[in-house]
Amino acid sequence: MPETKKENFEQIKKKLKIVDNKEVKIVGVTKNRTYEEVEGILEKGLTDLGENRVQELMSKAEMFTRSVNWHFIGHLQRNKVKYVVRIPQLAMIHSVDSLRLAKKVSQEARRVGRRIPVLLQVNIAREEQKYGFSKQELLKSLDELDELENIEVKGLMAMAPFVCDPEETRIYFADLRKLSENVKEREWNRIEMKELSMGMSQDYLVAIEEGATIIRLGRVLFSEEGGIC
Ligand SMILES: *Cc1c(COP(=O)(O)O)cnc(C)c1O
């Protein structure tokens, strides 16, 4: 990365009050953003971008020819997996929310000769409107997940409930971290628990304190207010 970009990026981190000694990857969430807005954030030195719609991801991945690591972060229907695994710049799917979907990703990845890094999405607060494994489902599915040859499970992802006070999200982030530690206690062939993708504009500071390694930021990066109340 050229020096000026690096400085810019450090400034963003400072502005976001992200403490320097913590290794946290920022995924810039580009949903509903214009070409110019995304270009602007790339110029500041961001290397990782995320989209939650397949069609958007496909067209943006084509639009930005410079090297971007693309993350898919939204609910993925099984009939669309084939498009996602074919995107050359795809770095990770954060939102594998069922064993069936994991199998499908592995199957489609195999067709194109890839191994795709994925995270398992956990519905950590058991909200009806949110996707994700329950903790029990996740623990039960691990043996089968460990056998899938064309995905690399790198960790867990979750979204906290939308609440006014980000402090209230702490228990959920802590819970996700504990779950990941539980999984780590066993030996796996393929599964790794290195990444915790948690924290969005309104709660990323709490998420980092609770061990996030990846935060997914939309509004605060594009200089909007991060709060929701
Ligand atoms: C939109 C979105 C984000 C970013 O939300 P902001 O509140 O704008 O930071 C993060 N993760 C997922 C899954 C999203 O859909």
PDB file of C-alpha atoms and ligand atoms in Angstrom:
ATOM      1  CA  MET A   1       0.000   0.000   0.000  1.00  0.00           C
ATOM      2  CA  PRO A   2       1.439   3.442  -0.861  1.00  0.00           C
ATOM      3  CA  GLU A   3       2.330   5.574   2.179  1.00  0.00           C
ATOM      4  CA  THR A   4      -0.318   8.255   1.725  1.00  0.00           C
ATOM      5  CA  LYS A   5      -3.087   5.691   1.563  1.00  0.00           C
ATOM      6  CA  LYS A   6      -1.824   4.017   4.662  1.00  0.00           C
ATOM      7  CA  GLU A   7      -1.879   7.352   6.471  1.00  0.00           C
ATOM      8  CA  ASN A   8      -5.386   7.993   5.273  1.00  0.00           C
ATOM      9  CA  PHE A   9      -6.505   4.642   6.481  1.00  0.00           C
ATOM     10  CA  GLU A  10      -4.876   5.209   9.856  1.00  0.00           C
ATOM     11  CA  GLN A  11      -6.801   8.472  10.042  1.00  0.00           C
ATOM     12  CA  ILE A  12     -10.052   6.637   9.425  1.00  0.00           C
ATOM     13  CA  LYS A  13      -9.222   4.228  12.212  1.00  0.00           C
ATOM     14  CA  LYS A  14      -8.403   7.109  14.524  1.00  0.00           C
ATOM     15  CA  LYS A  15     -11.594   8.874  13.647  1.00  0.00           C
ATOM     16  CA  LEU A  16     -13.483   5.682  14.373  1.00  0.00           C
ATOM     17  CA  LYS A  17     -11.624   5.483  17.719  1.00  0.00           C
ATOM     18  CA  ILE A  18     -10.304   2.041  16.840  1.00  0.00           C
ATOM     19  CA  VAL A  19      -7.384   1.410  19.167  1.00  0.00           C
ATOM     20  CA  ASP A  20      -4.169   0.942  17.227  1.00  0.00           C
ATOM     21  CA  ASN A  21      -2.865  -2.149  18.952  1.00  0.00           C
ATOM     22  CA  LYS A  22      -5.878  -4.234  17.981  1.00  0.00           C
ATOM     23  CA  GLU A  23      -5.852  -6.160  14.739  1.00  0.00           C
ATOM     24  CA  VAL A  24      -9.256  -5.542  13.325  1.00  0.00           C
ATOM     25  CA  LYS A  25     -10.169  -5.793   9.689  1.00  0.00           C
ATOM     26  CA  ILE A  26     -12.658  -3.239   8.423  1.00  0.00           C
ATOM     27  CA  VAL A  27     -15.052  -4.394   5.744  1.00  0.00           C
ATOM     28  CA  GLY A  28     -16.639  -1.364   4.104  1.00  0.00           C
ATOM     29  CA  VAL A  29     -20.280  -2.134   3.426  1.00  0.00           C
ATOM     30  CA  THR A  30     -21.174  -0.600   0.084  1.00  0.00           C
ATOM     31  CA  LYS A  31     -24.876  -1.354  -0.182  1.00  0.00           C
ATOM     32  CA  ASN A  32     -26.782   1.612  -1.625  1.00  0.00           C
ATOM     33  CA  ARG A  33     -23.538   3.527  -2.225  1.00  0.00           C
ATOM     34  CA  THR A  34     -22.659   5.273  -5.445  1.00  0.00           C
ATOM     35  CA  TYR A  35     -19.619   4.507  -7.531  1.00  0.00           C
ATOM     36  CA  GLU A  36     -17.997   7.755  -6.358  1.00  0.00           C
ATOM     37  CA  GLU A  37     -18.578   7.012  -2.691  1.00  0.00           C
ATOM     38  CA  VAL A  38     -16.999   3.582  -3.026  1.00  0.00           C
ATOM     39  CA  GLU A  39     -14.104   4.947  -5.077  1.00  0.00           C
ATOM     40  CA  GLY A  40     -13.543   7.558  -2.364  1.00  0.00           C
ATOM     41  CA  ILE A  41     -13.252   4.973   0.367  1.00  0.00           C
ATOM     42  CA  LEU A  42     -10.895   2.822  -1.719  1.00  0.00           C
ATOM     43  CA  GLU A  43      -8.668   5.853  -2.221  1.00  0.00           C
ATOM     44  CA  LYS A  44      -8.324   6.122   1.526  1.00  0.00           C
ATOM     45  CA  GLY A  45      -6.755   2.684   1.538  1.00  0.00           C
ATOM     46  CA  LEU A  46      -9.594   0.337   2.390  1.00  0.00           C
ATOM     47  CA  THR A  47      -9.018  -3.055   0.774  1.00  0.00           C
ATOM     48  CA  ASP A  48     -12.079  -5.019   1.834  1.00  0.00           C
ATOM     49  CA  LEU A  49     -15.647  -4.343   0.788  1.00  0.00           C
ATOM     50  CA  GLY A  50     -18.900  -6.111   1.556  1.00  0.00           C
ATOM     51  CA  GLU A  51     -22.281  -6.489  -0.127  1.00  0.00           C
ATOM     52  CA  ASN A  52     -25.440  -8.159   1.033  1.00  0.00           C
ATOM     53  CA  ARG A  53     -27.111  -8.736  -2.342  1.00  0.00           C
ATOM     54  CA  VAL A  54     -25.817 -11.134  -4.966  1.00  0.00           C
ATOM     55  CA  GLN A  55     -26.678  -8.948  -7.939  1.00  0.00           C
ATOM     56  CA  GLU A  56     -25.040  -5.908  -6.346  1.00  0.00           C
ATOM     57  CA  LEU A  57     -21.932  -7.863  -5.507  1.00  0.00           C
ATOM     58  CA  MET A  58     -21.640  -9.113  -9.075  1.00  0.00           C
ATOM     59  CA  SER A  59     -21.967  -5.713 -10.661  1.00  0.00           C
ATOM     60  CA  LYS A  60     -19.751  -3.909  -8.143  1.00  0.00           C
ATOM     61  CA  ALA A  61     -17.049  -6.576  -8.369  1.00  0.00           C
ATOM     62  CA  GLU A  62     -16.947  -5.937 -12.096  1.00  0.00           C
ATOM     63  CA  MET A  63     -17.018  -2.164 -11.728  1.00  0.00           C
ATOM     64  CA  PHE A  64     -14.008  -1.880  -9.436  1.00  0.00           C
ATOM     65  CA  THR A  65     -11.203  -3.410 -11.337  1.00  0.00           C
ATOM     66  CA  ARG A  66      -8.557  -2.476  -8.795  1.00  0.00           C
ATOM     67  CA  SER A  67      -7.801  -5.162  -6.261  1.00  0.00           C
ATOM     68  CA  VAL A  68     -10.606  -5.364  -3.750  1.00  0.00           C
ATOM     69  CA  ASN A  69     -11.337  -8.286  -1.479  1.00  0.00           C
ATOM     70  CA  TRP A  70     -15.077  -8.773  -1.676  1.00  0.00           C
ATOM     71  CA  HIS A  71     -17.101 -10.154   1.204  1.00  0.00           C
ATOM     72  CA  PHE A  72     -20.613 -11.463   0.855  1.00  0.00           C
ATOM     73  CA  ILE A  73     -22.520 -10.596   4.034  1.00  0.00           C
ATOM     74  CA  GLY A  74     -26.224 -11.064   3.267  1.00  0.00           C
ATOM     75  CA  HIS A  75     -28.649 -13.937   3.235  1.00  0.00           C
ATOM     76  CA  LEU A  76     -27.664 -16.269   0.407  1.00  0.00           C
ATOM     77  CA  GLN A  77     -30.229 -18.351  -1.421  1.00  0.00           C
ATOM     78  CA  ARG A  78     -28.964 -21.700  -2.537  1.00  0.00           C
ATOM     79  CA  ASN A  79     -29.879 -21.129  -6.181  1.00  0.00           C
ATOM     80  CA  LYS A  80     -27.578 -18.066  -6.241  1.00  0.00           C
ATOM     81  CA  VAL A  81     -24.507 -19.705  -4.773  1.00  0.00           C
ATOM     82  CA  LYS A  82     -23.193 -20.552  -8.226  1.00  0.00           C
ATOM     83  CA  TYR A  83     -22.907 -16.862  -9.114  1.00  0.00           C
ATOM     84  CA  VAL A  84     -21.118 -15.912  -5.924  1.00  0.00           C
ATOM     85  CA  VAL A  85     -18.432 -18.621  -6.069  1.00  0.00           C
ATOM     86  CA  ARG A  86     -17.577 -17.537  -9.603  1.00  0.00           C
ATOM     87  CA  ILE A  87     -16.642 -13.985  -8.605  1.00  0.00           C
ATOM     88  CA  PRO A  88     -12.841 -13.957  -8.851  1.00  0.00           C
ATOM     89  CA  GLN A  89     -12.372 -11.317  -6.126  1.00  0.00           C
ATOM     90  CA  LEU A  90     -14.609 -13.106  -3.630  1.00  0.00           C
ATOM     91  CA  ALA A  91     -12.623 -13.312  -0.384  1.00  0.00           C
ATOM     92  CA  MET A  92     -15.175 -14.668   2.062  1.00  0.00           C
ATOM     93  CA  ILE A  93     -18.835 -15.493   2.611  1.00  0.00           C
ATOM     94  CA  HIS A  94     -19.794 -14.295   6.107  1.00  0.00           C
ATOM     95  CA  SER A  95     -23.333 -15.534   6.057  1.00  0.00           C
ATOM     96  CA  VAL A  96     -23.414 -19.310   5.805  1.00  0.00           C
ATOM     97  CA  ASP A  97     -26.481 -19.796   7.966  1.00  0.00           C
ATOM     98  CA  SER A  98     -27.349 -23.492   7.574  1.00  0.00           C
ATOM     99  CA  LEU A  99     -25.767 -26.849   6.891  1.00  0.00           C
ATOM    100  CA  ARG A 100     -27.699 -27.100   3.628  1.00  0.00           C
ATOM    101  CA  LEU A 101     -26.239 -23.827   2.433  1.00  0.00           C
ATOM    102  CA  ALA A 102     -22.736 -24.875   3.496  1.00  0.00           C
ATOM    103  CA  LYS A 103     -23.074 -28.057   1.457  1.00  0.00           C
ATOM    104  CA  LYS A 104     -24.267 -26.110  -1.543  1.00  0.00           C
ATOM    105  CA  VAL A 105     -21.362 -23.656  -1.322  1.00  0.00           C
ATOM    106  CA  SER A 106     -18.889 -26.515  -1.115  1.00  0.00           C
ATOM    107  CA  GLN A 107     -20.520 -28.276  -4.065  1.00  0.00           C
ATOM    108  CA  GLU A 108     -20.539 -25.190  -6.293  1.00  0.00           C
ATOM    109  CA  ALA A 109     -17.017 -24.219  -5.247  1.00  0.00           C
ATOM    110  CA  ARG A 110     -15.828 -27.651  -6.237  1.00  0.00           C
ATOM    111  CA  ARG A 111     -17.286 -27.162  -9.716  1.00  0.00           C
ATOM    112  CA  VAL A 112     -15.075 -24.136 -10.237  1.00  0.00           C
ATOM    113  CA  GLY A 113     -12.066 -25.647  -8.490  1.00  0.00           C
ATOM    114  CA  ARG A 114     -12.048 -23.339  -5.490  1.00  0.00           C
ATOM    115  CA  ARG A 115     -12.005 -23.539  -1.727  1.00  0.00           C
ATOM    116  CA  ILE A 116     -14.047 -20.677  -0.373  1.00  0.00           C
ATOM    117  CA  PRO A 117     -13.381 -19.166   3.064  1.00  0.00           C
ATOM    118  CA  VAL A 118     -16.651 -18.883   4.977  1.00  0.00           C
ATOM    119  CA  LEU A 119     -17.990 -17.847   8.354  1.00  0.00           C
ATOM    120  CA  LEU A 120     -20.931 -19.495  10.068  1.00  0.00           C
ATOM    121  CA  GLN A 121     -23.656 -17.008  10.884  1.00  0.00           C
ATOM    122  CA  VAL A 122     -25.186 -17.468  14.301  1.00  0.00           C
ATOM    123  CA  ASN A 123     -28.556 -16.074  15.324  1.00  0.00           C
ATOM    124  CA  ILE A 124     -27.027 -15.153  18.635  1.00  0.00           C
ATOM    125  CA  ALA A 125     -30.021 -13.370  20.164  1.00  0.00           C
ATOM    126  CA  ARG A 126     -32.518 -15.883  18.740  1.00  0.00           C
ATOM    127  CA  GLU A 127     -34.407 -13.225  16.846  1.00  0.00           C
ATOM    128  CA  GLU A 128     -37.185 -14.474  14.631  1.00  0.00           C
ATOM    129  CA  GLN A 129     -36.443 -12.119  11.763  1.00  0.00           C
ATOM    130  CA  LYS A 130     -32.746 -12.948  11.620  1.00  0.00           C
ATOM    131  CA  TYR A 131     -31.025 -15.790   9.817  1.00  0.00           C
ATOM    132  CA  GLY A 132     -28.399 -17.998  11.328  1.00  0.00           C
ATOM    133  CA  PHE A 133     -27.641 -21.217  13.138  1.00  0.00           C
ATOM    134  CA  SER A 134     -28.865 -21.527  16.695  1.00  0.00           C
ATOM    135  CA  LYS A 135     -26.048 -22.450  19.028  1.00  0.00           C
ATOM    136  CA  GLN A 136     -27.358 -26.010  19.324  1.00  0.00           C
ATOM    137  CA  GLU A 137     -27.731 -26.426  15.573  1.00  0.00           C
ATOM    138  CA  LEU A 138     -24.236 -25.148  15.057  1.00  0.00           C
ATOM    139  CA  LEU A 139     -22.692 -27.560  17.538  1.00  0.00           C
ATOM    140  CA  LYS A 140     -24.627 -30.447  15.985  1.00  0.00           C
ATOM    141  CA  SER A 141     -23.579 -29.515  12.439  1.00  0.00           C
ATOM    142  CA  LEU A 142     -19.849 -29.193  13.047  1.00  0.00           C
ATOM    143  CA  ASP A 143     -18.907 -32.793  12.272  1.00  0.00           C
ATOM    144  CA  GLU A 144     -20.550 -32.580   8.873  1.00  0.00           C
ATOM    145  CA  LEU A 145     -19.194 -29.099   8.213  1.00  0.00           C
ATOM    146  CA  ASP A 146     -15.707 -30.368   8.958  1.00  0.00           C
ATOM    147  CA  GLU A 147     -16.032 -32.872   6.111  1.00  0.00           C
ATOM    148  CA  LEU A 148     -16.847 -30.327   3.405  1.00  0.00           C
ATOM    149  CA  GLU A 149     -13.787 -30.119   1.224  1.00  0.00           C
ATOM    150  CA  ASN A 150     -14.411 -26.975  -0.759  1.00  0.00           C
ATOM    151  CA  ILE A 151     -15.143 -24.564   2.032  1.00  0.00           C
ATOM    152  CA  GLU A 152     -12.796 -23.336   4.726  1.00  0.00           C
ATOM    153  CA  VAL A 153     -14.665 -22.467   7.901  1.00  0.00           C
ATOM    154  CA  LYS A 154     -12.709 -19.555   9.384  1.00  0.00           C
ATOM    155  CA  GLY A 155     -14.947 -18.510  12.240  1.00  0.00           C
ATOM    156  CA  LEU A 156     -18.304 -17.076  13.226  1.00  0.00           C
ATOM    157  CA  MET A 157     -20.425 -14.078  12.329  1.00  0.00           C
ATOM    158  CA  ALA A 158     -23.374 -12.479  14.062  1.00  0.00           C
ATOM    159  CA  MET A 159     -25.487  -9.371  14.137  1.00  0.00           C
ATOM    160  CA  ALA A 160     -26.555  -8.007  17.491  1.00  0.00           C
ATOM    161  CA  PRO A 161     -30.142  -6.846  18.012  1.00  0.00           C
ATOM    162  CA  PHE A 162     -30.828  -3.241  17.087  1.00  0.00           C
ATOM    163  CA  VAL A 163     -30.927  -1.447  20.389  1.00  0.00           C
ATOM    164  CA  CYS A 164     -30.423   2.173  21.364  1.00  0.00           C
ATOM    165  CA  ASP A 165     -27.608   1.595  23.794  1.00  0.00           C
ATOM    166  CA  PRO A 166     -24.701  -0.324  22.216  1.00  0.00           C
ATOM    167  CA  GLU A 167     -23.713  -1.470  25.706  1.00  0.00           C
ATOM    168  CA  GLU A 168     -26.722  -3.801  25.578  1.00  0.00           C
ATOM    169  CA  THR A 169     -25.128  -5.685  22.686  1.00  0.00           C
ATOM    170  CA  ARG A 170     -22.108  -6.690  24.745  1.00  0.00           C
ATOM    171  CA  ILE A 171     -23.644  -9.912  26.090  1.00  0.00           C
ATOM    172  CA  TYR A 172     -24.347 -11.139  22.551  1.00  0.00           C
ATOM    173  CA  PHE A 173     -20.847 -10.452  21.299  1.00  0.00           C
ATOM    174  CA  ALA A 174     -19.404 -12.102  24.404  1.00  0.00           C
ATOM    175  CA  ASP A 175     -21.692 -15.057  23.764  1.00  0.00           C
ATOM    176  CA  LEU A 176     -20.440 -15.450  20.200  1.00  0.00           C
ATOM    177  CA  ARG A 177     -16.865 -15.365  21.417  1.00  0.00           C
ATOM    178  CA  LYS A 178     -17.615 -18.050  24.013  1.00  0.00           C
ATOM    179  CA  LEU A 179     -19.238 -20.200  21.367  1.00  0.00           C
ATOM    180  CA  SER A 180     -16.163 -19.887  19.201  1.00  0.00           C
ATOM    181  CA  GLU A 181     -13.981 -20.864  22.173  1.00  0.00           C
ATOM    182  CA  ASN A 182     -16.191 -23.912  22.740  1.00  0.00           C
ATOM    183  CA  VAL A 183     -15.722 -24.991  19.153  1.00  0.00           C
ATOM    184  CA  LYS A 184     -11.969 -24.491  19.438  1.00  0.00           C
ATOM    185  CA  GLU A 185     -11.750 -26.963  22.276  1.00  0.00           C
ATOM    186  CA  ARG A 186     -12.199 -29.841  19.886  1.00  0.00           C
ATOM    187  CA  GLU A 187      -9.811 -30.885  17.159  1.00  0.00           C
ATOM    188  CA  TRP A 188     -10.948 -30.441  13.609  1.00  0.00           C
ATOM    189  CA  ASN A 189      -9.627 -31.411  10.237  1.00  0.00           C
ATOM    190  CA  ARG A 190     -10.614 -28.241   8.468  1.00  0.00           C
ATOM    191  CA  ILE A 191     -12.605 -25.980  10.747  1.00  0.00           C
ATOM    192  CA  GLU A 192     -10.733 -23.012  12.181  1.00  0.00           C
ATOM    193  CA  MET A 193     -12.059 -20.447  14.636  1.00  0.00           C
ATOM    194  CA  LYS A 194      -9.807 -17.481  13.943  1.00  0.00           C
ATOM    195  CA  GLU A 195     -12.326 -14.869  12.904  1.00  0.00           C
ATOM    196  CA  LEU A 196     -15.218 -13.194  14.666  1.00  0.00           C
ATOM    197  CA  SER A 197     -17.137 -10.958  12.276  1.00  0.00           C
ATOM    198  CA  MET A 198     -19.227  -8.808  14.574  1.00  0.00           C
ATOM    199  CA  GLY A 199     -19.952  -5.133  14.985  1.00  0.00           C
ATOM    200  CA  MET A 200     -21.609  -2.571  12.722  1.00  0.00           C
ATOM    201  CA  SER A 201     -21.797   1.214  12.795  1.00  0.00           C
ATOM    202  CA  GLN A 202     -23.685   1.501  16.043  1.00  0.00           C
ATOM    203  CA  ASP A 203     -21.874  -1.148  18.062  1.00  0.00           C
ATOM    204  CA  TYR A 204     -18.421  -1.832  16.596  1.00  0.00           C
ATOM    205  CA  LEU A 205     -16.503  -0.430  19.580  1.00  0.00           C
ATOM    206  CA  VAL A 206     -18.233  -2.830  21.948  1.00  0.00           C
ATOM    207  CA  ALA A 207     -17.695  -5.665  19.453  1.00  0.00           C
ATOM    208  CA  ILE A 208     -13.957  -4.939  19.300  1.00  0.00           C
ATOM    209  CA  GLU A 209     -13.750  -4.966  23.090  1.00  0.00           C
ATOM    210  CA  GLU A 210     -15.393  -8.386  23.008  1.00  0.00           C
ATOM    211  CA  GLY A 211     -12.930  -9.796  20.501  1.00  0.00           C
ATOM    212  CA  ALA A 212     -14.147  -8.936  16.989  1.00  0.00           C
ATOM    213  CA  THR A 213     -11.494  -9.553  14.333  1.00  0.00           C
ATOM    214  CA  ILE A 214     -13.643  -8.219  11.486  1.00  0.00           C
ATOM    215  CA  ILE A 215     -16.111  -5.335  11.694  1.00  0.00           C
ATOM    216  CA  ARG A 216     -18.595  -4.519   8.957  1.00  0.00           C
ATOM    217  CA  LEU A 217     -19.108  -0.792   8.630  1.00  0.00           C
ATOM    218  CA  GLY A 218     -21.489   1.081   6.378  1.00  0.00           C
ATOM    219  CA  ARG A 219     -22.842   4.350   7.713  1.00  0.00           C
ATOM    220  CA  VAL A 220     -19.939   5.546   9.862  1.00  0.00           C
ATOM    221  CA  LEU A 221     -17.444   4.999   7.059  1.00  0.00           C
ATOM    222  CA  PHE A 222     -19.451   7.110   4.711  1.00  0.00           C
ATOM    223  CA  SER A 223     -19.640   9.868   7.321  1.00  0.00           C
ATOM    224  CA  GLU A 224     -23.173   9.355   8.433  1.00  0.00           C
ATOM    225  CA  GLU A 225     -24.192   9.056  12.035  1.00  0.00           C
ATOM    226  CA  GLY A 226     -23.715   5.560  13.389  1.00  0.00           C
ATOM    227  CA  GLY A 227     -26.457   5.567  15.978  1.00  0.00           C
ATOM    228  CA  ILE A 228     -29.928   4.245  15.389  1.00  0.00           C
ATOM    229  CA  CYS A 229     -31.922   6.191  17.977  1.00  0.00           C
TER     230      CYS A 229
HETATM  231  C1  LIG B   1     -25.773  -3.100   6.158  1.00  0.00           C
HETATM  232  C2  LIG B   1     -24.984  -4.102   6.882  1.00  0.00           C
HETATM  233  C3  LIG B   1     -23.888  -3.718   7.675  1.00  0.00           C
HETATM  234  C4  LIG B   1     -23.458  -2.292   7.883  1.00  0.00           C
HETATM  235  O1  LIG B   1     -24.440  -1.561   8.579  1.00  0.00           O
HETATM  236  P1  LIG B   1     -24.149  -0.066   9.091  1.00  0.00           P
HETATM  237  O2  LIG B   1     -25.118   0.092  10.195  1.00  0.00           O
HETATM  238  O3  LIG B   1     -24.399   0.829   7.935  1.00  0.00           O
HETATM  239  O4  LIG B   1     -22.748  -0.018   9.550  1.00  0.00           O
HETATM  240  C5  LIG B   1     -23.175  -4.729   8.313  1.00  0.00           C
HETATM  241  N1  LIG B   1     -23.505  -6.031   8.173  1.00  0.00           N
HETATM  242  C6  LIG B   1     -24.554  -6.430   7.431  1.00  0.00           C
HETATM  243  C7  LIG B   1     -24.864  -7.883   7.334  1.00  0.00           C
HETATM  244  C8  LIG B   1     -25.327  -5.482   6.756  1.00  0.00           C
HETATM  245  O5  LIG B   1     -26.361  -5.886   6.018  1.00  0.00           O
END
